[in-house]
Short mmCIF file of C-alpha atoms and ligand atoms in Angstrom, two decimals:
data_model
loop_
_atom_site.label_atom_id
_atom_site.label_comp_id
_atom_site.label_asym_id
_atom_site.label_seq_id
_atom_site.Cartn_x
_atom_site.Cartn_y
_atom_site.Cartn_z
CA UNK C 1 225.86 143.93 145.93
CA UNK C 2 225.10 147.43 144.76
CA UNK C 3 226.97 148.41 141.62
CA UNK C 4 227.92 152.03 141.61
CA UNK C 5 226.42 153.73 138.60
CA UNK C 6 228.00 156.61 136.83
CA UNK C 7 225.12 158.75 138.05
CA UNK C 8 223.84 159.33 141.54
CA UNK C 9 220.89 161.27 142.89
CA UNK C 10 221.87 164.87 143.60
CA UNK C 11 222.91 165.65 147.19
CA UNK C 12 219.89 166.19 149.39
CA UNK C 13 217.57 164.28 147.05
CA UNK C 14 216.82 160.56 147.17
CA UNK C 15 214.77 157.76 145.70
CA UNK C 16 211.89 156.52 147.76
CA UNK C 17 211.66 152.84 146.98
CA UNK C 18 209.48 149.84 147.68
CA UNK C 19 208.55 148.64 150.22
CA UNK C 20 208.82 152.12 151.84
CA UNK C 21 206.60 153.65 149.15
CA UNK C 22 203.71 151.57 150.53
CA UNK C 23 203.96 153.58 153.75
CA UNK C 24 204.06 156.87 151.79
CA UNK C 25 200.93 155.83 149.93
CA UNK C 26 199.19 154.94 153.17
CA UNK C 27 200.14 158.27 154.75
CA UNK C 28 198.85 160.14 151.69
CA UNK C 29 195.68 158.06 151.41
CA UNK C 30 194.87 158.75 155.06
CA UNK C 31 195.32 162.48 154.42
CA UNK C 32 192.87 162.33 151.50
CA UNK C 33 190.34 160.52 153.69
CA UNK C 34 190.66 162.60 156.87
CA UNK C 35 190.82 165.98 155.13
CA UNK C 36 187.73 165.11 153.08
CA UNK C 37 185.78 164.49 156.29
CA UNK C 38 186.56 168.10 157.27
CA UNK C 39 185.35 169.41 153.90
CA UNK C 40 188.71 170.11 152.23
CA UNK C 41 189.26 169.66 148.50
CA UNK C 42 192.61 168.78 146.93
CA UNK C 43 194.47 171.30 144.79
CA UNK C 44 197.42 170.33 142.59
CA UNK C 45 199.71 173.15 141.61
CA UNK C 46 202.79 173.59 139.45
CA UNK C 47 206.13 172.90 141.14
CA UNK C 48 207.59 176.04 139.61
CA UNK C 49 206.29 179.57 139.76
CA UNK C 50 207.59 183.09 139.07
CA UNK C 51 210.40 183.85 141.52
CA UNK C 52 208.60 187.09 142.36
CA UNK C 53 205.67 185.16 143.90
CA UNK C 54 207.93 183.64 146.54
CA UNK C 55 209.95 186.81 147.00
CA UNK C 56 206.69 188.56 147.91
CA UNK C 57 204.89 185.85 149.80
CA UNK C 58 207.73 184.18 151.68
CA UNK C 59 209.79 187.36 151.91
CA UNK C 60 212.93 188.42 150.05
CA UNK C 61 214.82 188.75 153.34
CA UNK C 62 214.18 185.19 154.52
CA UNK C 63 216.81 182.46 154.25
CA UNK C 64 214.38 180.45 152.17
CA UNK C 65 214.22 183.06 149.42
CA UNK C 66 217.61 184.71 149.71
CA UNK C 67 219.74 181.56 150.03
CA UNK C 68 217.79 178.37 149.48
CA UNK C 69 215.69 178.72 146.36
CA UNK C 70 216.44 176.90 143.14
CA UNK C 71 215.95 179.71 140.67
CA UNK C 72 216.76 179.91 137.00
CA UNK C 73 216.16 182.15 134.08
CA UNK C 74 213.69 180.79 131.55
CA UNK C 75 214.32 181.19 127.84
CA UNK C 76 212.18 184.32 127.77
CA UNK C 77 214.40 185.73 130.55
CA UNK C 78 211.78 185.56 133.28
CA UNK C 79 213.03 184.25 136.60
CA UNK C 80 211.43 181.02 137.72
CA UNK C 81 211.86 179.09 140.97
CA UNK C 82 211.12 175.62 142.18
CA UNK C 83 208.61 176.09 144.97
CA UNK C 84 210.13 176.11 148.45
CA UNK C 85 206.65 175.86 150.01
CA UNK C 86 203.09 175.91 148.73
CA UNK C 87 201.06 178.49 150.67
CA UNK C 88 202.05 181.20 148.18
CA UNK C 89 200.85 179.05 145.27
CA UNK C 90 197.53 178.26 146.99
CA UNK C 91 196.90 181.99 147.53
CA UNK C 92 197.87 182.71 143.93
CA UNK C 93 195.45 180.04 142.73
CA UNK C 94 192.69 181.37 145.03
CA UNK C 95 192.97 184.76 143.34
CA UNK C 96 193.63 183.50 139.83
CA UNK C 97 190.48 181.36 139.81
CA UNK C 98 188.25 183.91 141.52
CA UNK C 99 187.64 181.63 144.51
CA UNK C 100 186.52 184.69 146.49
CA UNK C 101 183.14 184.24 144.81
CA UNK C 102 182.73 180.69 146.15
CA UNK C 103 181.11 180.13 149.54
CA UNK C 104 183.72 181.15 152.12
CA UNK C 105 185.92 179.91 153.58
CA UNK C 106 187.55 177.88 150.82
CA UNK C 107 189.29 174.84 152.30
CA UNK C 108 192.10 173.37 150.22
CA UNK C 109 194.83 170.81 150.75
CA UNK C 110 197.82 169.72 148.71
CA UNK C 111 200.70 167.28 148.79
CA UNK C 112 203.91 167.15 146.84
CA UNK C 113 207.60 167.97 146.61
CA UNK C 114 209.18 171.23 147.80
CA UNK C 115 212.74 172.38 147.14
CA UNK C 116 215.15 174.21 149.41
CA UNK C 117 218.90 174.26 149.17
CA UNK C 118 219.50 173.50 152.86
CA UNK C 119 222.37 171.59 154.41
CA UNK C 120 221.19 167.97 154.18
CA UNK C 121 220.96 165.89 157.37
CA UNK C 122 218.55 163.37 158.88
CA UNK C 123 215.06 164.77 158.32
CA UNK C 124 216.33 167.62 156.17
CA UNK C 125 216.52 167.30 152.41
CA UNK C 126 216.76 169.54 149.38
CA UNK C 127 213.78 167.88 147.78
CA UNK C 128 211.29 167.05 150.51
CA UNK C 129 207.56 166.50 150.63
CA UNK C 130 204.84 168.40 152.37
CA UNK C 131 201.19 167.70 153.00
CA UNK C 132 199.46 170.96 153.75
CA UNK C 133 196.09 172.63 154.04
CA UNK C 134 194.83 176.22 153.90
CA UNK C 135 191.57 177.87 154.87
CA UNK C 136 191.00 181.09 152.91
CA UNK C 137 188.30 183.70 153.25
CA UNK C 138 185.42 183.98 155.68
CA UNK C 139 186.09 184.88 159.29
CA UNK C 140 189.02 184.59 161.64
CA UNK C 141 186.81 183.01 164.31
CA UNK C 142 188.97 181.11 166.82
CA UNK C 143 186.90 178.00 166.05
CA UNK C 144 188.54 177.91 162.62
CA UNK C 145 192.04 177.87 164.12
CA UNK C 146 191.01 175.15 166.54
CA UNK C 147 189.33 173.04 163.86
CA UNK C 148 192.41 173.21 161.63
CA UNK C 149 194.45 171.90 164.56
CA UNK C 150 191.81 169.29 165.37
CA UNK C 151 192.01 168.01 161.79
CA UNK C 152 195.78 167.73 162.08
CA UNK C 153 195.70 165.85 165.35
CA UNK C 154 192.97 163.53 164.01
CA UNK C 155 195.14 162.87 161.01
CA UNK C 156 198.24 162.11 163.08
CA UNK C 157 196.19 159.78 165.21
CA UNK C 158 194.71 157.93 162.21
CA UNK C 159 198.05 157.61 160.51
CA UNK C 160 199.53 156.00 163.64
CA UNK C 161 201.84 158.74 164.88
CA UNK C 162 202.25 158.31 168.63
CA UNK C 163 203.67 160.90 171.00
CA UNK C 164 203.01 163.98 168.87
CA UNK C 165 203.13 167.17 170.96
CA UNK C 166 201.21 170.29 169.99
CA UNK C 167 202.76 173.68 170.77
CA UNK C 168 200.83 176.90 170.30
CA UNK C 169 201.43 180.61 170.60
CA UNK C 170 199.96 183.92 169.50
CA UNK C 171 202.15 186.50 167.82
CA UNK C 172 199.51 189.24 167.82
CA UNK C 173 199.18 191.47 164.80
CA UNK C 174 201.34 194.02 163.06
CA UNK C 175 200.27 197.18 164.94
CA UNK C 176 201.96 199.62 167.28
CA UNK C 177 199.82 198.63 170.27
CA UNK C 178 200.58 194.95 169.63
CA UNK C 179 203.44 193.12 167.89
CA UNK C 180 205.19 196.15 166.44
CA UNK C 181 205.53 197.66 169.90
CA UNK C 182 206.84 194.35 171.20
CA UNK C 183 209.39 194.00 168.40
CA UNK C 184 210.78 197.47 169.19
CA UNK C 185 211.27 196.47 172.81
CA UNK C 186 212.75 193.13 171.75
CA UNK C 187 215.27 194.95 169.54
CA UNK C 188 216.34 197.17 172.42
CA UNK C 189 216.84 194.18 174.70
CA UNK C 190 218.66 192.21 172.00
CA UNK C 191 221.04 195.10 171.42
CA UNK C 192 222.02 194.87 175.10
CA UNK C 193 222.99 191.19 174.83
CA UNK C 194 224.35 191.36 171.28
CA UNK C 195 227.88 190.32 172.25
CA UNK C 196 226.59 187.09 173.74
CA UNK C 197 224.81 186.03 170.58
CA UNK C 198 226.14 184.12 167.59
CA UNK C 199 226.57 185.73 164.15
CA UNK C 200 223.17 184.56 162.82
CA UNK C 201 221.25 186.06 165.73
CA UNK C 202 223.37 189.23 165.64
CA UNK C 203 222.42 189.72 162.01
CA UNK C 204 218.75 189.09 162.78
CA UNK C 205 218.54 191.82 165.42
CA UNK C 206 218.13 194.26 162.55
CA UNK C 207 216.66 192.13 159.79
CA UNK C 208 214.22 189.89 161.66
CA UNK C 209 214.47 190.12 165.47
CA UNK C 210 211.57 187.71 166.11
CA UNK C 211 213.55 184.94 164.46
CA UNK C 212 216.21 185.19 167.19
CA UNK C 213 213.63 183.47 169.40
CA UNK C 214 213.80 180.44 167.05
CA UNK C 215 217.50 179.95 167.79
CA UNK C 216 218.54 176.48 168.93
CA UNK C 217 222.12 177.55 169.67
CA UNK C 218 222.93 176.22 173.15
CA UNK C 219 225.05 179.19 174.27
CA UNK C 220 222.26 181.69 173.48
CA UNK C 221 219.52 179.96 175.43
CA UNK C 222 220.05 181.55 178.88
CA UNK C 223 219.92 185.03 177.30
CA UNK C 224 216.89 184.35 175.13
CA UNK C 225 214.94 182.94 178.05
CA UNK C 226 215.19 186.30 179.82
CA UNK C 227 213.87 188.37 176.88
CA UNK C 228 210.46 190.06 177.05
CA UNK C 229 207.56 187.82 176.00
CA UNK C 230 204.97 188.66 173.39
CA UNK C 231 202.04 187.47 175.52
CA UNK C 232 202.61 190.49 177.76
CA UNK C 233 202.31 192.85 174.76
CA UNK C 234 199.27 191.59 172.88
CA UNK C 235 196.46 194.07 172.21
CA UNK C 236 193.06 193.30 173.75
CA UNK C 237 191.62 191.76 170.57
CA UNK C 238 194.60 189.47 170.00
CA UNK C 239 194.63 188.49 173.66
CA UNK C 240 190.92 187.60 173.48
CA UNK C 241 191.43 185.68 170.22
CA UNK C 242 194.25 183.63 171.75
CA UNK C 243 192.23 182.86 174.89
CA UNK C 244 189.31 181.77 172.71
CA UNK C 245 191.54 179.51 170.56
CA UNK C 246 192.74 177.78 173.72
CA UNK C 247 189.17 177.36 174.95
CA UNK C 248 188.18 175.93 171.59
CA UNK C 249 191.05 173.45 171.71
CA UNK C 250 189.94 172.38 175.17
CA UNK C 251 186.36 171.95 173.93
CA UNK C 252 187.77 169.52 171.37
CA UNK C 253 189.72 167.65 174.03
CA UNK C 254 193.08 168.62 172.48
CA UNK C 255 196.12 168.86 174.72
CA UNK C 256 198.57 171.64 173.97
CA UNK C 257 201.63 173.31 175.41
CA UNK C 258 202.25 177.01 175.08
CA UNK C 259 205.58 178.05 173.66
CA UNK C 260 206.16 181.79 173.64
CA UNK C 261 209.15 181.35 171.34
CA UNK C 262 207.10 179.94 168.48
CA UNK C 263 207.18 182.78 165.96
CA UNK C 264 206.95 183.50 162.28
CA UNK C 265 209.22 186.18 160.94
CA UNK C 266 206.90 187.80 158.42
CA UNK C 267 204.58 190.74 158.85
CA UNK C 268 201.49 189.11 157.42
CA UNK C 269 201.57 186.29 159.96
CA UNK C 270 199.32 187.04 162.86
CA UNK C 271 197.83 185.61 165.98
CA UNK C 272 197.83 181.82 166.09
CA UNK C 273 201.07 179.94 165.40
CA UNK C 274 201.54 176.23 166.07
CA UNK C 275 204.03 173.46 165.69
CA UNK C 276 203.89 169.73 166.25
CA UNK C 277 206.87 167.64 167.21
CA UNK C 278 207.19 163.88 166.93
CA UNK C 279 209.51 161.34 168.57
CA UNK C 280 212.38 159.53 166.86
CA UNK C 281 213.58 162.46 164.76
CA UNK C 282 216.62 163.79 166.62
CA UNK C 283 217.18 167.52 166.31
CA UNK C 284 214.84 167.99 163.32
CA UNK C 285 211.78 166.99 165.33
CA UNK C 286 209.20 169.47 163.98
CA UNK C 287 206.81 167.45 161.90
CA UNK C 288 204.38 170.28 161.17
CA UNK C 289 204.28 174.06 161.30
CA UNK C 290 201.36 176.38 160.79
CA UNK C 291 199.70 179.64 161.53
CA UNK C 292 197.32 182.43 160.64
CA UNK C 293 198.31 184.76 157.82
CA UNK C 294 195.45 187.21 157.30
CA UNK C 295 197.55 189.65 155.26
CA UNK C 296 198.99 187.33 152.63
CA UNK C 297 196.31 187.34 149.93
CA UNK C 298 196.23 191.13 150.05
CA UNK C 299 200.00 191.22 149.70
CA UNK C 300 199.60 189.29 146.45
CA UNK C 301 197.19 191.89 145.10
CA UNK C 302 193.88 190.48 146.33
CA UNK C 303 191.27 191.85 148.72
CA UNK C 304 191.78 191.55 152.49
CA UNK C 305 191.30 187.83 153.12
CA UNK C 306 191.58 185.74 156.26
CA UNK C 307 193.91 182.77 156.02
CA UNK C 308 195.26 179.97 158.15
CA UNK C 309 197.11 176.80 157.26
CA UNK C 310 199.80 174.27 158.01
CA UNK C 311 202.44 172.17 156.30
CA UNK C 312 203.37 168.70 157.48
CA UNK C 313 206.87 167.47 156.66
CA UNK C 314 205.97 164.13 155.10
CA UNK C 315 209.56 162.82 155.12
CA UNK C 316 209.75 163.41 158.86
CA UNK C 317 206.33 161.94 159.47
CA UNK C 318 207.45 158.78 157.64
CA UNK C 319 210.75 158.69 159.59
CA UNK C 320 208.89 158.90 162.86
CA UNK C 321 206.45 156.15 161.81
CA UNK C 322 209.38 153.95 160.74
CA UNK C 323 211.06 154.44 164.11
CA UNK C 324 207.87 153.30 165.78
CA UNK C 325 207.59 150.29 163.45
CA UNK C 326 211.21 149.36 164.28
CA UNK C 327 210.44 149.36 168.01
CA UNK C 328 207.31 147.28 167.49
CA UNK C 329 208.87 144.68 165.20
CA UNK C 330 207.40 142.83 162.21
CA UNK C 331 203.89 142.66 163.70
CA UNK C 332 203.62 146.46 163.83
CA UNK C 333 200.60 147.73 161.90
CA UNK C 334 203.07 150.08 160.25
CA UNK C 335 205.43 147.37 158.99
CA UNK C 336 205.54 147.40 155.22
CA UNK C 337 205.95 144.35 153.05
CA UNK C 338 206.22 144.02 149.33
CA UNK C 339 205.61 140.33 148.79
CA UNK C 340 203.13 138.52 146.62
CA UNK C 341 200.47 136.60 148.47
CA UNK C 342 200.67 133.77 146.05
CA UNK C 343 203.28 132.35 143.69
CA UNK C 344 202.07 130.13 140.89
CA UNK C 345 204.41 127.18 140.36
CA UNK C 346 203.34 125.79 136.99
CA UNK C 347 204.76 123.09 134.76
CA UNK C 348 203.58 122.11 131.30
CA UNK C 349 201.70 123.97 128.62
CA UNK C 350 198.20 123.02 129.76
CA UNK C 351 199.08 124.06 133.28
CA UNK C 352 200.37 127.38 131.97
CA UNK C 353 197.01 128.18 130.34
CA UNK C 354 195.28 127.39 133.65
CA UNK C 355 197.89 129.47 135.50
CA UNK C 356 197.23 132.52 133.33
CA UNK C 357 193.50 132.18 133.98
CA UNK C 358 194.05 131.72 137.71
CA UNK C 359 196.36 134.74 137.90
CA UNK C 360 193.76 136.87 136.14
CA UNK C 361 190.92 135.80 138.42
CA UNK C 362 192.96 136.17 141.59
CA UNK C 363 194.29 139.58 140.64
CA UNK C 364 190.79 140.71 139.75
CA UNK C 365 189.77 139.66 143.23
CA UNK C 366 192.54 141.90 144.60
CA UNK C 367 195.23 139.34 145.46
CA UNK C 368 198.85 139.94 144.65
CA UNK C 369 200.03 137.12 142.38
CA UNK C 370 203.42 136.29 140.90
CA UNK C 371 203.26 134.27 137.69
CA UNK C 372 206.74 133.23 136.55
CA UNK C 373 207.22 133.83 132.82
CA UNK C 374 209.21 130.63 132.26
CA UNK C 375 208.63 127.08 133.32
CA UNK C 376 210.58 126.05 136.42
CA UNK C 377 211.10 122.75 138.21
CA UNK C 378 208.82 122.63 141.26
CA UNK C 379 211.75 122.71 143.69
CA UNK C 380 213.17 125.85 142.11
CA UNK C 381 209.75 127.47 141.90
CA UNK C 382 209.10 126.87 145.60
CA UNK C 383 212.53 128.27 146.45
CA UNK C 384 211.76 131.39 144.44
CA UNK C 385 208.35 131.73 146.13
CA UNK C 386 210.09 131.57 149.48
CA UNK C 387 212.69 134.18 148.49
CA UNK C 388 209.98 136.57 147.41
CA UNK C 389 208.23 136.11 150.75
CA UNK C 390 205.03 134.68 149.24
CA UNK C 391 202.58 133.20 151.69
CA UNK C 392 201.26 130.49 149.38
CA UNK C 393 202.44 128.58 146.34
CA UNK C 394 199.77 127.39 143.94
CA UNK C 395 201.03 124.19 142.37
CA UNK C 396 199.78 123.50 138.88
CA UNK C 397 201.17 120.48 137.05
CA UNK C 398 199.72 117.93 134.66
CA UNK C 399 198.11 115.95 137.50
CA UNK C 400 196.38 118.99 138.93
CA UNK C 401 195.03 120.02 135.56
CA UNK C 402 193.85 116.48 134.75
CA UNK C 403 192.13 116.07 138.14
CA UNK C 404 190.74 119.62 138.22
CA UNK C 405 192.11 119.85 141.77
CA UNK C 406 194.66 122.51 142.50
CA UNK C 407 197.24 122.27 145.26
CA UNK C 408 197.81 125.22 147.58
CA UNK C 409 200.92 125.05 149.73
CA UNK C 410 201.30 127.29 152.77
CA UNK C 411 205.00 128.04 152.61
CA UNK C 412 205.58 128.70 156.29
CA UNK C 413 204.11 125.40 157.52
CA UNK C 414 204.52 123.24 154.42
CA UNK C 415 200.85 122.26 154.72
CA UNK C 416 199.16 121.35 151.40
CA UNK C 417 195.47 121.48 150.55
CA UNK C 418 193.64 120.53 147.36
CA UNK C 419 190.78 122.61 145.96
CA UNK C 420 188.65 122.57 142.84
CA UNK C 421 189.38 125.81 140.97
CA UNK C 422 186.35 127.89 142.13
CA UNK C 423 186.83 126.88 145.75
CA UNK C 424 190.39 128.11 145.78
CA UNK C 425 189.26 131.66 145.26
CA UNK C 426 186.63 131.26 147.97
CA UNK C 427 189.22 129.87 150.38
CA UNK C 428 191.59 132.79 149.78
CA UNK C 429 188.78 135.31 150.23
CA UNK C 430 187.90 133.65 153.55
CA UNK C 431 191.54 133.84 154.66
CA UNK C 432 191.63 137.52 153.77
CA UNK C 433 188.56 138.17 155.92
CA UNK C 434 190.05 136.29 158.87
CA UNK C 435 193.33 138.17 158.73
CA UNK C 436 191.85 141.66 158.27
P1 AMP F 1 207.97 175.28 156.94
O1 AMP F 1 207.39 175.30 155.55
O2 AMP F 1 209.40 175.73 156.98
O3 AMP F 1 207.07 175.90 157.98
O4 AMP F 1 208.06 173.73 157.34
C1 AMP F 1 206.95 172.93 157.63
C2 AMP F 1 207.42 171.52 157.88
O5 AMP F 1 208.05 171.02 156.70
C3 AMP F 1 208.50 171.42 158.95
O6 AMP F 1 207.91 171.29 160.23
C4 AMP F 1 209.23 170.16 158.54
O7 AMP F 1 208.56 169.03 159.04
C5 AMP F 1 209.13 170.17 157.04
N1 AMP F 1 210.38 170.66 156.40
C6 AMP F 1 210.78 171.93 156.20
N2 AMP F 1 211.97 171.97 155.56
C7 AMP F 1 212.33 170.69 155.34
C8 AMP F 1 213.47 170.05 154.73
N3 AMP F 1 214.46 170.74 154.16
N4 AMP F 1 213.50 168.69 154.70
C9 AMP F 1 212.49 167.95 155.24
N5 AMP F 1 211.40 168.50 155.82
C10 AMP F 1 211.32 169.84 155.88
#
């Protein structure tokens, strides 16, 4: 029975506990491994930064900055915010450490908590975790966009996410003969259907018309579907870039769907945008968002610098993997357990000394071992081993110590085998090989 404590985690935050943490570790470990094979290095950044960094990089007009940031005044009266995302920090770090002088592009990845004061629901939290990567500097060759996406899809595959769908789009660039011209036309069309839109979209007609295309509001859908599409307004260079990205994806054998409504509301975003959805998540089914942002580093005071990146919602990735594990049952490769392999049931002082030695050797060999701190009757010890879900009990009593033969009991079958001490370790190592 849970006892209610006087304190609870703040709304929208939660504890991630064992055995679930094992899955988190696996997801993170796989990211380290896969991203390294693509030449990315990990960067760890502070979780708080000057508020101004996010106001600039994410945009003061966005919901994230205007409504959702956790900001506070530090003792020296500077305004500080918990990071709502990490691309701004990566760009800041790129400039701060003079990474422009390294061979370009610089490929970085990060993982960690982000903070947004959103309305909590399944797959949406106020403290959530992202795994992201950024490619800064060098060229904007379409092969870079495609390789970033290839890395993502490889990662999702390796981590065991089934049924991920990749959506792509191009939002052109911020020029009159390209996106700016399109946005003007979009505004005009939106003004005509204003009365049929909800209050959020009505407000966005002036502040951020592209974001109206993001709307999930059922009643708005028939109107939005009839709006002009950006693909028909891209300049020749952006059109060619988009066609080349698609060709590059095909070269890599990656399936994609085009979604003309996939936009980013900020001026420095350009050309490629992408999103990946995963099954089992309900309405919050976007597990990753990304895009090209060639103007961002310059906006932060640096030289013109190409940039592209993505952020995976780790909480959602885990939720989707858990849904899959539920469907597959206890034999799923994603099922997580938190049980010792072996429980040492010892009785008597001499046996205890042997038990301590055995525990040390077995743990050194990588086995998970539970060594009870107090002597227990064998019946009780075996019951405890069972409760903990151990696979084996190692029985060490006076007889075993005197004979130099240790008894290993397989708890599921009740089968017992006797081994001299060194052979026990060998036997367990053999078992490990067979089962892996
Ligand atoms: P964004 O930084 O808004 O482009 O989001 C990138 C990804 O982070 C999304 O596709 C989600 O998977 C995840 N994400 C964003 N906001 C939240 C949140 N409040 N809770 C959980 N995951 C989130």
